[in-house]
Tab-separated table of N, CA, C and O in Angstrom:
chain	number	residue	atom	x	y	z
A	20	MET	N	18.786	19.368	18.222
A	20	MET	CA	18.520	18.245	17.326
A	20	MET	C	17.034	18.171	17.018
A	20	MET	O	16.209	18.272	17.911
A	21	HIS	N	16.741	17.964	15.747
A	21	HIS	CA	15.354	17.793	15.320
A	21	HIS	C	14.994	16.323	15.320
A	21	HIS	O	15.805	15.468	14.961
A	22	ASN	N	13.784	16.032	15.676
A	22	ASN	CA	13.261	14.683	15.564
A	22	ASN	C	12.753	14.504	14.134
A	22	ASN	O	12.228	15.449	13.541
A	23	THR	N	12.879	13.326	13.578
A	23	THR	CA	12.473	13.098	12.187
A	23	THR	C	10.964	13.176	11.983
A	23	THR	O	10.515	13.170	10.840
A	24	ASP	N	10.192	13.289	13.063
A	24	ASP	CA	8.740	13.378	12.882
A	24	ASP	C	8.321	14.714	12.263
A	24	ASP	O	7.161	14.889	11.901
A	25	ILE	N	9.264	15.672	12.105
A	25	ILE	CA	8.927	16.920	11.412
A	25	ILE	C	8.900	16.728	9.892
A	25	ILE	O	8.440	17.594	9.164
A	26	ILE	N	9.385	15.586	9.414
A	26	ILE	CA	9.407	15.317	7.969
A	26	ILE	C	8.024	14.867	7.509
A	26	ILE	O	7.502	13.850	7.960
A	27	GLN	N	7.442	15.666	6.610
A	27	GLN	CA	6.121	15.349	6.057
A	27	GLN	C	6.234	14.305	4.950
A	27	GLN	O	5.428	13.381	4.869
A	28	ASP	N	7.202	14.493	4.083
A	28	ASP	CA	7.504	13.556	2.994
A	28	ASP	C	8.835	13.987	2.390
A	28	ASP	O	9.507	14.855	2.929
A	29	TYR	N	9.202	13.362	1.295
A	29	TYR	CA	10.453	13.681	0.601
A	29	TYR	C	10.175	13.993	-0.861
A	29	TYR	O	9.239	13.431	-1.456
A	30	HIS	N	10.991	14.858	-1.425
A	30	HIS	CA	10.987	15.103	-2.861
A	30	HIS	C	12.317	14.625	-3.434
A	30	HIS	O	13.374	14.871	-2.842
A	31	ALA	N	12.258	13.960	-4.564
A	31	ALA	CA	13.443	13.616	-5.343
A	31	ALA	C	13.260	14.275	-6.703
A	31	ALA	O	12.269	14.008	-7.395
A	32	HIS	N	14.155	15.166	-7.063
A	32	HIS	CA	14.093	15.889	-8.329
A	32	HIS	C	15.075	15.235	-9.292
A	32	HIS	O	16.286	15.224	-9.035
A	33	ILE	N	14.542	14.688	-10.364
A	33	ILE	CA	15.349	14.019	-11.376
A	33	ILE	C	15.668	15.062	-12.443
A	33	ILE	O	14.767	15.568	-13.114
A	34	TYR	N	16.938	15.417	-12.599
A	34	TYR	CA	17.345	16.426	-13.571
A	34	TYR	C	17.644	15.767	-14.918
A	34	TYR	O	18.201	14.663	-14.977
A	35	PHE	N	17.298	16.484	-15.983
A	35	PHE	CA	17.523	15.959	-17.334
A	35	PHE	C	17.627	17.108	-18.322
A	35	PHE	O	17.353	18.266	-17.991
A	36	GLY	N	18.012	16.777	-19.535
A	36	GLY	CA	18.064	17.726	-20.647
A	36	GLY	C	17.338	17.130	-21.838
A	36	GLY	O	16.726	16.061	-21.737
A	37	SER	N	17.427	17.777	-22.978
A	37	SER	CA	16.700	17.303	-24.163
A	37	SER	C	17.129	15.896	-24.565
A	37	SER	O	16.305	15.082	-24.981
A	38	VAL	N	18.399	15.586	-24.402
A	38	VAL	CA	18.914	14.273	-24.799
A	38	VAL	C	18.508	13.186	-23.801
A	38	VAL	O	18.304	12.036	-24.185
A	39	THR	N	18.371	13.534	-22.530
A	39	THR	CA	18.109	12.533	-21.491
A	39	THR	C	16.663	12.543	-20.978
A	39	THR	O	16.349	11.863	-20.002
A	40	ALA	N	15.773	13.266	-21.642
A	40	ALA	CA	14.375	13.354	-21.191
A	40	ALA	C	13.700	11.979	-21.158
A	40	ALA	O	12.984	11.655	-20.204
A	41	GLY	N	13.918	11.179	-22.170
A	41	GLY	CA	13.315	9.847	-22.220
A	41	GLY	C	13.820	8.953	-21.095
A	41	GLY	O	13.052	8.208	-20.481
A	42	LEU	N	15.095	9.047	-20.817
A	42	LEU	CA	15.709	8.277	-19.736
A	42	LEU	C	15.122	8.690	-18.381
A	42	LEU	O	14.789	7.842	-17.549
A	43	ALA	N	14.956	9.989	-18.176
A	43	ALA	CA	14.391	10.498	-16.923
A	43	ALA	C	12.929	10.068	-16.773
A	43	ALA	O	12.508	9.651	-15.688
A	44	LYS	N	12.173	10.157	-17.841
A	44	LYS	CA	10.758	9.764	-17.788
A	44	LYS	C	10.635	8.285	-17.452
A	44	LYS	O	9.807	7.888	-16.629
A	45	GLU	N	11.454	7.469	-18.078
A	45	GLU	CA	11.424	6.029	-17.809
A	45	GLU	C	11.788	5.736	-16.351
A	45	GLU	O	11.145	4.919	-15.689
A	46	LEU	N	12.819	6.422	-15.831
A	46	LEU	CA	13.213	6.234	-14.440
A	46	LEU	C	12.072	6.610	-13.500
A	46	LEU	O	11.745	5.857	-12.573
A	47	CYS	N	11.449	7.753	-13.741
A	47	CYS	CA	10.347	8.203	-12.889
A	47	CYS	C	9.155	7.250	-12.963
A	47	CYS	O	8.563	6.907	-11.935
A	48	GLU	N	8.794	6.830	-14.153
A	48	GLU	CA	7.666	5.901	-14.303
A	48	GLU	C	7.955	4.564	-13.631
A	48	GLU	O	7.064	3.963	-13.023
A	49	ASN	N	9.190	4.094	-13.722
A	49	ASN	CA	9.560	2.859	-13.034
A	49	ASN	C	9.484	3.025	-11.516
A	49	ASN	O	9.072	2.101	-10.805
A	50	ALA	N	9.862	4.188	-11.010
A	50	ALA	CA	9.766	4.462	-9.567
A	50	ALA	C	8.312	4.452	-9.112
A	50	ALA	O	7.989	3.909	-8.046
A	51	VAL	N	7.437	5.031	-9.907
A	51	VAL	CA	6.002	5.032	-9.583
A	51	VAL	C	5.484	3.594	-9.525
A	51	VAL	O	4.795	3.201	-8.578
A	52	GLU	N	5.829	2.815	-10.533
A	52	GLU	CA	5.371	1.427	-10.614
A	52	GLU	C	5.915	0.581	-9.462
A	52	GLU	O	5.189	-0.200	-8.851
A	53	GLN	N	7.185	0.749	-9.141
A	53	GLN	CA	7.818	-0.100	-8.142
A	53	GLN	C	7.521	0.318	-6.705
A	53	GLN	O	7.373	-0.534	-5.835
A	54	PHE	N	7.421	1.639	-6.452
A	54	PHE	CA	7.312	2.112	-5.073
A	54	PHE	C	5.999	2.825	-4.756
A	54	PHE	O	5.738	3.140	-3.597
A	55	GLY	N	5.198	3.130	-5.773
A	55	GLY	CA	3.936	3.827	-5.543
A	55	GLY	C	4.103	5.303	-5.222
A	55	GLY	O	3.197	5.926	-4.675
A	56	VAL	N	5.259	5.889	-5.560
A	56	VAL	CA	5.483	7.308	-5.327
A	56	VAL	C	4.682	8.127	-6.330
A	56	VAL	O	4.207	7.603	-7.340
A	57	LYS	N	4.517	9.410	-6.060
A	57	LYS	CA	3.801	10.305	-6.969
A	57	LYS	C	4.797	10.990	-7.890
A	57	LYS	O	5.836	11.472	-7.447
A	58	MET	N	4.446	11.039	-9.168
A	58	MET	CA	5.304	11.667	-10.180
A	58	MET	C	4.683	12.983	-10.611
A	58	MET	O	3.509	13.041	-10.969
A	59	GLY	N	5.496	14.040	-10.582
A	59	GLY	CA	5.052	15.342	-11.075
A	59	GLY	C	5.268	15.461	-12.568
A	59	GLY	O	5.607	14.495	-13.249
A	60	ARG	N	5.092	16.658	-13.067
A	60	ARG	CA	5.270	16.916	-14.497
A	60	ARG	C	6.743	16.890	-14.891
A	60	ARG	O	7.614	17.148	-14.074
A	61	MET	N	6.975	16.621	-16.145
A	61	MET	CA	8.319	16.706	-16.722
A	61	MET	C	8.508	18.164	-17.151
A	61	MET	O	7.998	18.578	-18.193
A	62	HIS	N	9.176	18.955	-16.336
A	62	HIS	CA	9.373	20.373	-16.623
A	62	HIS	C	10.539	20.550	-17.580
A	62	HIS	O	11.680	20.239	-17.232
A	63	GLU	N	10.258	21.053	-18.772
A	63	GLU	CA	11.305	21.276	-19.762
A	63	GLU	C	11.798	22.717	-19.695
A	63	GLU	O	11.939	23.411	-20.704
A	64	LYS	N	12.035	23.162	-18.465
A	64	LYS	CA	12.635	24.460	-18.155
A	64	LYS	C	12.993	24.412	-16.675
A	64	LYS	O	12.422	23.610	-15.916
A	65	PRO	N	13.922	25.222	-16.225
A	65	PRO	CA	14.201	25.280	-14.787
A	65	PRO	C	12.970	25.800	-14.040
A	65	PRO	O	12.327	26.750	-14.476
A	66	VAL	N	12.640	25.165	-12.929
A	66	VAL	CA	11.477	25.547	-12.121
A	66	VAL	C	11.927	25.717	-10.677
A	66	VAL	O	12.683	24.888	-10.157
A	67	GLY	N	11.458	26.776	-10.029
A	67	GLY	CA	11.829	27.014	-8.641
A	67	GLY	C	13.328	27.176	-8.515
A	67	GLY	O	13.965	27.839	-9.340
A	68	PRO	N	13.929	26.538	-7.526
A	68	PRO	CA	15.379	26.686	-7.319
A	68	PRO	C	16.214	25.787	-8.217
A	68	PRO	O	17.438	25.834	-8.172
A	69	HIS	N	15.573	24.969	-9.032
A	69	HIS	CA	16.283	23.928	-9.774
A	69	HIS	C	16.896	24.482	-11.061
A	69	HIS	O	16.221	25.120	-11.852
A	70	PRO	N	18.200	24.226	-11.276
A	70	PRO	CA	18.930	24.839	-12.386
A	70	PRO	C	18.762	24.137	-13.732
A	70	PRO	O	19.267	24.622	-14.737
A	71	MET	N	18.072	23.009	-13.739
A	71	MET	CA	17.902	22.233	-14.969
A	71	MET	C	16.441	21.814	-15.106
A	71	MET	O	15.653	21.962	-14.178
A	72	TRP	N	16.112	21.263	-16.253
A	72	TRP	CA	14.813	20.617	-16.424
A	72	TRP	C	14.720	19.520	-15.367
A	72	TRP	O	15.731	18.899	-15.000
A	73	SER	N	13.510	19.247	-14.886
A	73	SER	CA	13.392	18.238	-13.833
A	73	SER	C	11.995	17.648	-13.756
A	73	SER	O	11.037	18.210	-14.270
A	74	CYS	N	11.940	16.525	-13.077
A	74	CYS	CA	10.690	15.870	-12.730
A	74	CYS	C	10.769	15.521	-11.246
A	74	CYS	O	11.786	15.010	-10.783
A	75	GLN	N	9.695	15.804	-10.522
A	75	GLN	CA	9.680	15.569	-9.078
A	75	GLN	C	8.958	14.276	-8.733
A	75	GLN	O	7.870	14.020	-9.223
A	76	LEU	N	9.587	13.493	-7.882
A	76	LEU	CA	8.943	12.338	-7.272
A	76	LEU	C	8.675	12.693	-5.816
A	76	LEU	O	9.550	13.230	-5.138
A	77	THR	N	7.473	12.416	-5.329
A	77	THR	CA	7.126	12.652	-3.928
A	77	THR	C	6.945	11.301	-3.262
A	77	THR	O	6.186	10.462	-3.747
A	78	ALA	N	7.658	11.111	-2.153
A	78	ALA	CA	7.664	9.819	-1.468
A	78	ALA	C	7.387	10.007	0.022
A	78	ALA	O	7.865	10.972	0.630
A	79	THR	N	6.654	9.072	0.597
A	79	THR	CA	6.507	9.045	2.047
A	79	THR	C	7.859	8.675	2.650
A	79	THR	O	8.765	8.219	1.941
A	80	THR	N	7.996	8.824	3.959
A	80	THR	CA	9.266	8.458	4.592
A	80	THR	C	9.569	6.972	4.406
A	80	THR	O	10.719	6.598	4.178
A	81	ASP	N	8.545	6.129	4.476
A	81	ASP	CA	8.752	4.693	4.264
A	81	ASP	C	9.164	4.406	2.823
A	81	ASP	O	10.078	3.613	2.576
A	82	GLN	N	8.490	5.033	1.861
A	82	GLN	CA	8.847	4.833	0.452
A	82	GLN	C	10.263	5.326	0.168
A	82	GLN	O	11.012	4.691	-0.568
A	83	PHE	N	10.635	6.463	0.763
A	83	PHE	CA	11.938	7.068	0.501
A	83	PHE	C	13.079	6.177	0.962
A	83	PHE	O	14.133	6.135	0.325
A	84	ALA	N	12.877	5.458	2.050
A	84	ALA	CA	13.919	4.558	2.567
A	84	ALA	C	14.295	3.499	1.534
A	84	ALA	O	15.438	3.048	1.489
A	85	GLU	N	13.362	3.114	0.685
A	85	GLU	CA	13.646	2.149	-0.385
A	85	GLU	C	13.964	2.842	-1.701
A	85	GLU	O	14.758	2.341	-2.495
A	86	LEU	N	13.336	3.995	-1.936
A	86	LEU	CA	13.521	4.711	-3.199
A	86	LEU	C	14.947	5.228	-3.379
A	86	LEU	O	15.532	5.075	-4.452
A	87	LEU	N	15.515	5.854	-2.344
A	87	LEU	CA	16.832	6.485	-2.495
A	87	LEU	C	17.917	5.505	-2.930
A	87	LEU	O	18.627	5.777	-3.907
A	88	PRO	N	18.067	4.338	-2.274
A	88	PRO	CA	19.108	3.419	-2.755
A	88	PRO	C	18.807	2.893	-4.158
A	88	PRO	O	19.727	2.670	-4.954
A	89	TRP	N	17.532	2.724	-4.481
A	89	TRP	CA	17.150	2.277	-5.821
A	89	TRP	C	17.540	3.326	-6.862
A	89	TRP	O	18.093	2.992	-7.913
A	90	LEU	N	17.272	4.611	-6.551
A	90	LEU	CA	17.673	5.685	-7.464
A	90	LEU	C	19.189	5.719	-7.631
A	90	LEU	O	19.692	5.926	-8.732
A	91	ALA	N	19.928	5.516	-6.537
A	91	ALA	CA	21.390	5.523	-6.607
A	91	ALA	C	21.904	4.458	-7.571
A	91	ALA	O	22.878	4.679	-8.290
A	92	LEU	N	21.248	3.313	-7.595
A	92	LEU	CA	21.685	2.210	-8.453
A	92	LEU	C	21.159	2.303	-9.880
A	92	LEU	O	21.726	1.694	-10.787
A	93	ASN	N	20.072	3.032	-10.090
A	93	ASN	CA	19.398	3.020	-11.390
A	93	ASN	C	19.327	4.374	-12.091
A	93	ASN	O	18.625	4.507	-13.086
A	94	ARG	N	20.068	5.361	-11.615
A	94	ARG	CA	19.945	6.717	-12.163
A	94	ARG	C	20.588	6.888	-13.536
A	94	ARG	O	20.344	7.892	-14.211
A	95	ASN	N	21.393	5.937	-13.962
A	95	ASN	CA	22.000	5.985	-15.306
A	95	ASN	C	22.644	7.325	-15.611
A	95	ASN	O	22.374	7.923	-16.652
A	96	SER	N	23.441	7.837	-14.730
A	96	SER	CA	24.191	9.088	-14.848
A	96	SER	C	23.335	10.348	-14.721
A	96	SER	O	23.859	11.452	-14.823
A	97	LEU	N	22.032	10.210	-14.512
A	97	LEU	CA	21.208	11.396	-14.265
A	97	LEU	C	21.563	11.965	-12.890
A	97	LEU	O	21.891	11.226	-11.968
A	98	ILE	N	21.479	13.273	-12.760
A	98	ILE	CA	21.699	13.930	-11.476
A	98	ILE	C	20.371	13.992	-10.741
A	98	ILE	O	19.340	14.345	-11.333
A	99	ILE	N	20.399	13.654	-9.462
A	99	ILE	CA	19.186	13.646	-8.649
A	99	ILE	C	19.443	14.440	-7.373
A	99	ILE	O	20.471	14.270	-6.720
A	100	PHE	N	18.504	15.319	-7.054
A	100	PHE	CA	18.541	16.084	-5.817
A	100	PHE	C	17.313	15.704	-4.991
A	100	PHE	O	16.191	15.811	-5.471
A	101	ALA	N	17.537	15.257	-3.775
A	101	ALA	CA	16.440	14.860	-2.891
A	101	ALA	C	16.519	15.662	-1.592
A	101	ALA	O	17.599	16.072	-1.169
A	102	HIS	N	15.361	15.873	-0.978
A	102	HIS	CA	15.319	16.613	0.285
A	102	HIS	C	14.031	16.284	1.031
A	102	HIS	O	13.027	15.929	0.419
A	103	PRO	N	14.068	16.433	2.354
A	103	PRO	CA	12.838	16.262	3.122
A	103	PRO	C	11.951	17.492	2.971
A	103	PRO	O	12.430	18.576	2.638
A	104	GLN	N	10.683	17.325	3.236
A	104	GLN	CA	9.720	18.418	3.293
A	104	GLN	C	9.314	18.582	4.754
A	104	GLN	O	8.631	17.718	5.306
A	105	THR	N	9.771	19.676	5.374
A	105	THR	CA	9.442	19.925	6.782
A	105	THR	C	8.592	21.163	6.974
A	105	THR	O	8.210	21.475	8.097
A	106	GLY	N	8.334	21.891	5.886
A	106	GLY	CA	7.614	23.146	5.987
A	106	GLY	C	8.525	24.358	5.889
A	106	GLY	O	8.059	25.485	5.860
A	107	ASN	N	9.842	24.138	5.846
A	107	ASN	CA	10.786	25.233	5.672
A	107	ASN	C	11.562	24.977	4.374
A	107	ASN	O	12.613	24.335	4.378
A	108	ASP	N	11.033	25.500	3.275
A	108	ASP	CA	11.595	25.204	1.951
A	108	ASP	C	13.051	25.609	1.816
A	108	ASP	O	13.853	24.865	1.245
A	109	LEU	N	13.418	26.795	2.323
A	109	LEU	CA	14.803	27.235	2.197
A	109	LEU	C	15.752	26.270	2.897
A	109	LEU	O	16.718	25.786	2.290
A	110	ILE	N	15.498	25.966	4.148
A	110	ILE	CA	16.379	25.061	4.893
A	110	ILE	C	16.359	23.660	4.290
A	110	ILE	O	17.405	23.015	4.165
A	111	ASP	N	15.192	23.185	3.878
A	111	ASP	CA	15.106	21.845	3.290
A	111	ASP	C	15.960	21.734	2.034
A	111	ASP	O	16.624	20.715	1.821
A	112	HIS	N	15.949	22.768	1.193
A	112	HIS	CA	16.736	22.741	-0.043
A	112	HIS	C	18.210	23.078	0.193
A	112	HIS	O	19.087	22.459	-0.395
A	113	ARG	N	18.481	24.064	1.048
A	113	ARG	CA	19.856	24.546	1.240
A	113	ARG	C	20.678	23.644	2.158
A	113	ARG	O	21.850	23.368	1.894
A	114	ASP	N	20.069	23.177	3.250
A	114	ASP	CA	20.832	22.500	4.298
A	114	ASP	C	20.586	21.004	4.412
A	114	ASP	O	21.357	20.313	5.064
A	115	ARG	N	19.517	20.510	3.824
A	115	ARG	CA	19.140	19.112	4.046
A	115	ARG	C	19.123	18.288	2.769
A	115	ARG	O	18.579	17.181	2.746
A	116	GLY	N	19.727	18.801	1.721
A	116	GLY	CA	19.696	18.128	0.436
A	116	GLY	C	20.615	16.921	0.358
A	116	GLY	O	21.639	16.841	1.042
A	117	ILE	N	20.245	15.989	-0.487
A	117	ILE	CA	21.010	14.778	-0.764
A	117	ILE	C	21.226	14.738	-2.277
A	117	ILE	O	20.256	14.763	-3.035
A	118	TRP	N	22.474	14.675	-2.702
A	118	TRP	CA	22.788	14.630	-4.125
A	118	TRP	C	23.206	13.225	-4.548
A	118	TRP	O	24.017	12.602	-3.877
A	119	LEU	N	22.682	12.789	-5.667
A	119	LEU	CA	23.155	11.583	-6.345
A	119	LEU	C	23.753	12.078	-7.657
A	119	LEU	O	23.051	12.646	-8.486
A	120	GLY	N	25.036	11.889	-7.813
A	120	GLY	CA	25.736	12.471	-8.942
A	120	GLY	C	26.301	13.817	-8.526
A	120	GLY	O	26.379	14.144	-7.342
A	121	ALA	N	26.691	14.619	-9.502
A	121	ALA	CA	27.297	15.926	-9.222
A	121	ALA	C	26.296	16.851	-8.556
A	121	ALA	O	25.142	16.922	-8.958
A	122	GLY	N	26.758	17.573	-7.541
A	122	GLY	CA	25.916	18.597	-6.934
A	122	GLY	C	25.896	19.831	-7.816
A	122	GLY	O	26.911	20.185	-8.414
A	123	LEU	N	24.759	20.472	-7.920
A	123	LEU	CA	24.617	21.683	-8.734
A	123	LEU	C	24.235	22.843	-7.827
A	123	LEU	O	23.770	22.649	-6.704
A	124	GLU	N	24.403	24.048	-8.328
A	124	GLU	CA	24.041	25.226	-7.552
A	124	GLU	C	22.555	25.513	-7.728
A	124	GLU	O	22.069	25.648	-8.861
A	125	LEU	N	21.842	25.579	-6.620
A	125	LEU	CA	20.425	25.904	-6.645
A	125	LEU	C	20.241	27.407	-6.496
A	125	LEU	O	21.101	28.104	-5.962
A	126	ASP	N	19.102	27.923	-6.945
A	126	ASP	CA	18.783	29.349	-6.844
A	126	ASP	C	17.885	29.565	-5.630
A	126	ASP	O	16.668	29.435	-5.710
A	127	PHE	N	18.498	29.890	-4.502
A	127	PHE	CA	17.748	30.056	-3.264
A	127	PHE	C	16.969	31.366	-3.210
A	127	PHE	O	16.150	31.545	-2.313
A	128	SER	N	17.182	32.257	-4.149
A	128	SER	CA	16.474	33.533	-4.144
A	128	SER	C	14.959	33.346	-4.319
A	128	SER	O	14.193	34.231	-3.952
A	129	VAL	N	14.535	32.211	-4.832
A	129	VAL	CA	13.095	31.971	-5.009
A	129	VAL	C	12.381	31.834	-3.667
A	129	VAL	O	11.158	31.915	-3.610
A	130	PHE	N	13.130	31.652	-2.585
A	130	PHE	CA	12.535	31.497	-1.269
A	130	PHE	C	12.471	32.798	-0.481
A	130	PHE	O	12.035	32.814	0.650
A	131	ASP	N	12.922	33.924	-1.095
A	131	ASP	CA	12.871	35.224	-0.410
A	131	ASP	C	11.455	35.737	-0.299
A	131	ASP	O	10.607	35.496	-1.089
């Protein structure tokens, strides 16, 4: 069993497409305003293991405890993939992921 003190922070990846980009941006900006999380760029192409366009929110463990239920209630049908950051990207993405909405297949080959 791992102790949760190995968690450095959390990432929440908000997936979107051309039609839902505005909705995703608004959700991310509202998360920044409400929780003080950090918002990454709005990637209009798949980046890393992510199969869709996405925007990353980075949250401390304390912020994440409030952010995740808020995202669940306010995602407006957007798919969200969240995971802890422990220093092992493959395991964090493959084994420790949390999906809000439909789960999608990630490309783990980027971690080879």
